[in-house]
Amino acid sequence: MGNYSAKLPSYKSLKGISERMLAEHLKLYNGYINKSNEIVDKLGSGTVDLSKSAATYSEFRALKLEQTFNGNGMYLHQYYFENLTEATSHIPDTVGAEITKNFGGFDKWKEEFVATGMAGRGWTVLGLNLEDGKLYNLLYDAHNIGGFVSLVPLLVLDVFEHAYFIDYGTNRKEYINAYLGLINWNVVEKRLEKAKKMHKVWTE
Ligand SMILES: [Fe+2]
């Protein structure tokens, strides 16, 4: 049985993210959780004919495709909401040093992160690649289209229109600028610490 559940943020709105926009966004997030549970239940029900599996069309293909669409839709939203805060957050030295090491400076990272946010159709993720231990800004055009499978997310930015249209209309850049002021760097730091340990184990 599917037992995914929502990890809801403690905030109801943020500076530059209205209560209404966040409430609508959380409805979508919950939708991905419900569908993920539904898909797990369906796959475990014994009613799907695996012998008819085909890449042109089959019920099993549809379920497998939507398992990753809804699953990543669920996890990426969870990480996105988790890495935002209403409190003032400063970049810890460890995170700043890692970003500088990988991108040549914080401003250079920010420039590329924002540009990735403008170039993508769904998500921008700053992550640590388990294979080489380096940081990358990667884009996703859909929940299940983009990224490296070996990327551990450190900082997630939602650039789907539902993430900003109610408050910003077509002005995605203004939304991204507001987002940059809402990042919970302590969350990023914890994820970075864990990702570095994972990289060590992965490449042993
Ligand atoms: Fe979203």
Tab-separated table of C-alpha atoms and ligand atoms in Angstrom:
chain	number	residue	atom	x	y	z
A	1	MET	CA	0.000	0.000	0.000
A	2	GLY	CA	1.235	3.480	-0.824
A	3	ASN	CA	2.087	5.298	2.392
A	4	TYR	CA	3.675	8.507	1.157
A	5	SER	CA	2.582	11.512	3.185
A	6	ALA	CA	3.004	15.278	2.896
A	7	LYS	CA	5.748	17.113	4.753
A	8	LEU	CA	4.104	20.477	5.016
A	9	PRO	CA	6.029	23.678	5.733
A	10	SER	CA	5.430	25.489	9.005
A	11	TYR	CA	4.999	28.836	7.221
A	12	LYS	CA	1.705	29.944	5.605
A	13	SER	CA	3.268	32.578	3.387
A	14	LEU	CA	6.678	34.114	2.780
A	15	LYS	CA	7.943	37.519	1.836
A	16	GLY	CA	7.093	37.579	-1.858
A	17	ILE	CA	5.092	34.329	-1.754
A	18	SER	CA	1.465	35.055	-0.897
A	19	GLU	CA	-0.732	32.842	1.256
A	20	ARG	CA	-3.028	32.157	-1.682
A	21	MET	CA	-0.217	31.175	-4.039
A	22	LEU	CA	1.345	28.897	-1.431
A	23	ALA	CA	-2.032	27.297	-0.624
A	24	GLU	CA	-2.604	26.528	-4.310
A	25	HIS	CA	0.938	25.180	-4.569
A	26	LEU	CA	0.400	22.876	-1.594
A	27	LYS	CA	-2.748	21.525	-3.240
A	28	LEU	CA	-0.621	20.464	-6.219
A	29	TYR	CA	1.984	18.935	-3.891
A	30	ASN	CA	-0.718	16.904	-2.143
A	31	GLY	CA	-2.006	15.805	-5.531
A	32	TYR	CA	1.367	14.224	-6.382
A	33	ILE	CA	1.376	12.370	-3.065
A	34	ASN	CA	-2.136	11.039	-3.597
A	35	LYS	CA	-1.341	9.919	-7.129
A	36	SER	CA	1.931	8.312	-6.018
A	37	ASN	CA	0.018	6.286	-3.432
A	38	GLU	CA	-2.631	5.382	-6.006
A	39	ILE	CA	0.069	4.154	-8.426
A	40	VAL	CA	1.790	2.037	-5.754
A	41	ASP	CA	-1.576	0.507	-4.864
A	42	LYS	CA	-2.397	-0.190	-8.503
A	43	LEU	CA	1.011	-1.766	-9.180
A	44	GLY	CA	0.596	-3.975	-6.126
A	45	SER	CA	-3.000	-4.911	-6.837
A	46	GLY	CA	-2.239	-7.793	-9.182
A	47	THR	CA	-4.682	-6.380	-11.736
A	48	VAL	CA	-2.071	-4.998	-14.161
A	49	ASP	CA	-1.176	-7.364	-16.978
A	50	LEU	CA	2.646	-7.300	-17.184
A	51	SER	CA	2.624	-9.570	-20.223
A	52	LYS	CA	1.061	-6.709	-22.215
A	53	SER	CA	3.883	-4.306	-21.317
A	54	ALA	CA	4.907	-2.332	-24.416
A	55	ALA	CA	6.701	0.924	-25.179
A	56	THR	CA	4.017	2.063	-27.665
A	57	TYR	CA	1.166	1.895	-25.184
A	58	SER	CA	0.375	-0.309	-22.222
A	59	GLU	CA	-1.218	0.170	-18.839
A	60	PHE	CA	2.056	-0.862	-17.183
A	61	ARG	CA	4.055	1.715	-19.192
A	62	ALA	CA	1.607	4.456	-18.192
A	63	LEU	CA	1.913	3.504	-14.535
A	64	LYS	CA	5.732	3.360	-14.664
A	65	LEU	CA	5.929	6.754	-16.415
A	66	GLU	CA	3.568	8.405	-13.969
A	67	GLN	CA	5.313	6.765	-11.014
A	68	THR	CA	8.396	8.880	-11.742
A	69	PHE	CA	6.396	11.968	-12.756
A	70	ASN	CA	4.365	11.967	-9.553
A	71	GLY	CA	7.209	10.648	-7.395
A	72	ASN	CA	9.623	13.372	-8.438
A	73	GLY	CA	6.757	15.878	-8.310
A	74	MET	CA	6.340	14.860	-4.680
A	75	TYR	CA	10.017	14.855	-3.658
A	76	LEU	CA	11.036	18.003	-5.538
A	77	HIS	CA	8.171	19.947	-3.941
A	78	GLN	CA	9.084	18.603	-0.518
A	79	TYR	CA	12.711	19.742	-0.941
A	80	TYR	CA	11.602	23.088	-2.379
A	81	PHE	CA	9.307	23.914	0.545
A	82	GLU	CA	11.925	22.641	2.999
A	83	ASN	CA	14.671	24.867	1.614
A	84	LEU	CA	12.693	28.090	2.093
A	85	THR	CA	12.298	30.032	5.325
A	86	GLU	CA	10.643	33.151	6.680
A	87	ALA	CA	13.635	33.750	8.966
A	88	THR	CA	16.743	35.581	7.845
A	89	SER	CA	19.288	32.980	6.794
A	90	HIS	CA	22.974	33.529	6.089
A	91	ILE	CA	25.204	31.330	3.998
A	92	PRO	CA	27.325	29.121	6.271
A	93	ASP	CA	31.067	29.206	5.544
A	94	THR	CA	31.097	25.524	4.576
A	95	VAL	CA	28.428	26.044	1.903
A	96	GLY	CA	30.005	29.279	0.666
A	97	ALA	CA	33.414	27.602	0.348
A	98	GLU	CA	31.976	24.625	-1.528
A	99	ILE	CA	30.096	26.898	-3.927
A	100	THR	CA	33.204	29.010	-4.523
A	101	LYS	CA	35.307	25.897	-5.112
A	102	ASN	CA	32.876	24.612	-7.731
A	103	PHE	CA	31.693	27.784	-9.441
A	104	GLY	CA	34.548	30.222	-8.914
A	105	GLY	CA	32.604	32.450	-6.499
A	106	PHE	CA	29.152	32.918	-4.974
A	107	ASP	CA	28.071	35.524	-7.525
A	108	LYS	CA	29.139	33.287	-10.394
A	109	TRP	CA	27.087	30.445	-8.927
A	110	LYS	CA	24.112	32.770	-8.460
A	111	GLU	CA	24.351	34.061	-12.018
A	112	GLU	CA	24.311	30.509	-13.402
A	113	PHE	CA	21.583	29.352	-10.975
A	114	VAL	CA	19.311	32.226	-12.013
A	115	ALA	CA	20.089	31.616	-15.702
A	116	THR	CA	19.243	27.928	-15.217
A	117	GLY	CA	15.975	29.017	-13.596
A	118	MET	CA	15.211	31.164	-16.630
A	119	ALA	CA	16.150	28.362	-19.049
A	120	GLY	CA	14.215	25.506	-17.470
A	121	ARG	CA	10.530	24.688	-17.784
A	122	GLY	CA	10.106	23.078	-14.384
A	123	TRP	CA	12.892	22.889	-11.855
A	124	THR	CA	16.371	24.131	-11.155
A	125	VAL	CA	18.387	22.044	-8.736
A	126	LEU	CA	21.747	22.795	-7.179
A	127	GLY	CA	23.054	19.363	-6.294
A	128	LEU	CA	26.077	17.253	-5.535
A	129	ASN	CA	26.905	14.584	-8.089
A	130	LEU	CA	27.649	11.294	-6.314
A	131	GLU	CA	29.990	10.246	-9.123
A	132	ASP	CA	32.496	13.106	-9.102
A	133	GLY	CA	31.540	14.904	-5.887
A	134	LYS	CA	31.096	18.192	-7.750
A	135	LEU	CA	28.223	20.665	-7.490
A	136	TYR	CA	26.018	21.363	-10.510
A	137	ASN	CA	23.074	23.618	-11.329
A	138	LEU	CA	20.835	21.330	-13.371
A	139	LEU	CA	17.430	21.880	-14.930
A	140	TYR	CA	14.355	19.726	-15.221
A	141	ASP	CA	11.803	20.455	-17.948
A	142	ALA	CA	9.347	18.168	-16.170
A	143	HIS	CA	9.482	16.316	-12.858
A	144	ASN	CA	10.909	13.272	-14.613
A	145	ILE	CA	12.819	14.937	-17.458
A	146	GLY	CA	16.230	16.338	-16.572
A	147	GLY	CA	18.962	16.136	-13.971
A	148	PHE	CA	21.515	13.405	-13.349
A	149	VAL	CA	20.275	10.248	-11.628
A	150	SER	CA	23.355	10.599	-9.434
A	151	LEU	CA	22.527	14.141	-8.301
A	152	VAL	CA	21.714	14.684	-4.630
A	153	PRO	CA	19.538	17.816	-4.371
A	154	LEU	CA	20.878	20.568	-2.127
A	155	LEU	CA	18.741	23.499	-3.215
A	156	VAL	CA	15.556	23.228	-5.266
A	157	LEU	CA	13.837	26.030	-7.187
A	158	ASP	CA	10.382	25.561	-8.706
A	159	VAL	CA	9.994	27.537	-11.945
A	160	PHE	CA	6.726	26.037	-13.133
A	161	GLU	CA	4.267	28.868	-13.756
A	162	HIS	CA	2.075	27.751	-10.831
A	163	ALA	CA	4.994	28.621	-8.517
A	164	TYR	CA	4.889	32.330	-9.370
A	165	PHE	CA	2.093	33.361	-11.772
A	166	ILE	CA	-0.475	34.392	-9.130
A	167	ASP	CA	1.961	36.863	-7.532
A	168	TYR	CA	4.278	37.745	-10.413
A	169	GLY	CA	2.411	37.128	-13.681
A	170	THR	CA	4.979	36.432	-16.404
A	171	ASN	CA	7.834	38.022	-14.438
A	172	ARG	CA	9.745	34.887	-13.536
A	173	LYS	CA	12.969	36.805	-12.908
A	174	GLU	CA	11.341	38.841	-10.137
A	175	TYR	CA	10.071	35.634	-8.507
A	176	ILE	CA	13.553	34.066	-8.682
A	177	ASN	CA	15.047	37.189	-7.105
A	178	ALA	CA	12.500	36.978	-4.266
A	179	TYR	CA	13.243	33.254	-3.893
A	180	LEU	CA	16.972	33.967	-3.478
A	181	GLY	CA	16.134	35.970	-0.362
A	182	LEU	CA	14.091	33.103	1.113
A	183	ILE	CA	16.644	30.294	0.967
A	184	ASN	CA	17.128	28.366	4.186
A	185	TRP	CA	20.909	27.956	4.026
A	186	ASN	CA	20.971	25.797	7.155
A	187	VAL	CA	18.932	23.191	5.306
A	188	VAL	CA	21.336	23.433	2.345
A	189	GLU	CA	24.281	22.993	4.724
A	190	LYS	CA	22.802	19.832	6.273
A	191	ARG	CA	22.052	18.363	2.854
A	192	LEU	CA	25.609	19.180	1.709
A	193	GLU	CA	27.142	17.441	4.740
A	194	LYS	CA	25.069	14.319	4.067
A	195	ALA	CA	25.726	14.411	0.307
A	196	LYS	CA	29.486	14.565	0.879
A	197	LYS	CA	29.282	11.497	3.104
A	198	MET	CA	27.159	9.757	0.459
A	199	HIS	CA	29.728	10.606	-2.236
A	200	LYS	CA	32.461	9.068	-0.104
A	201	VAL	CA	30.529	5.853	0.369
A	202	TRP	CA	29.356	5.772	-3.286
A	203	THR	CA	32.872	5.950	-4.688
A	204	GLU	CA	34.533	3.513	-2.231
B	1	FE	FE	5.382	23.388	-8.029
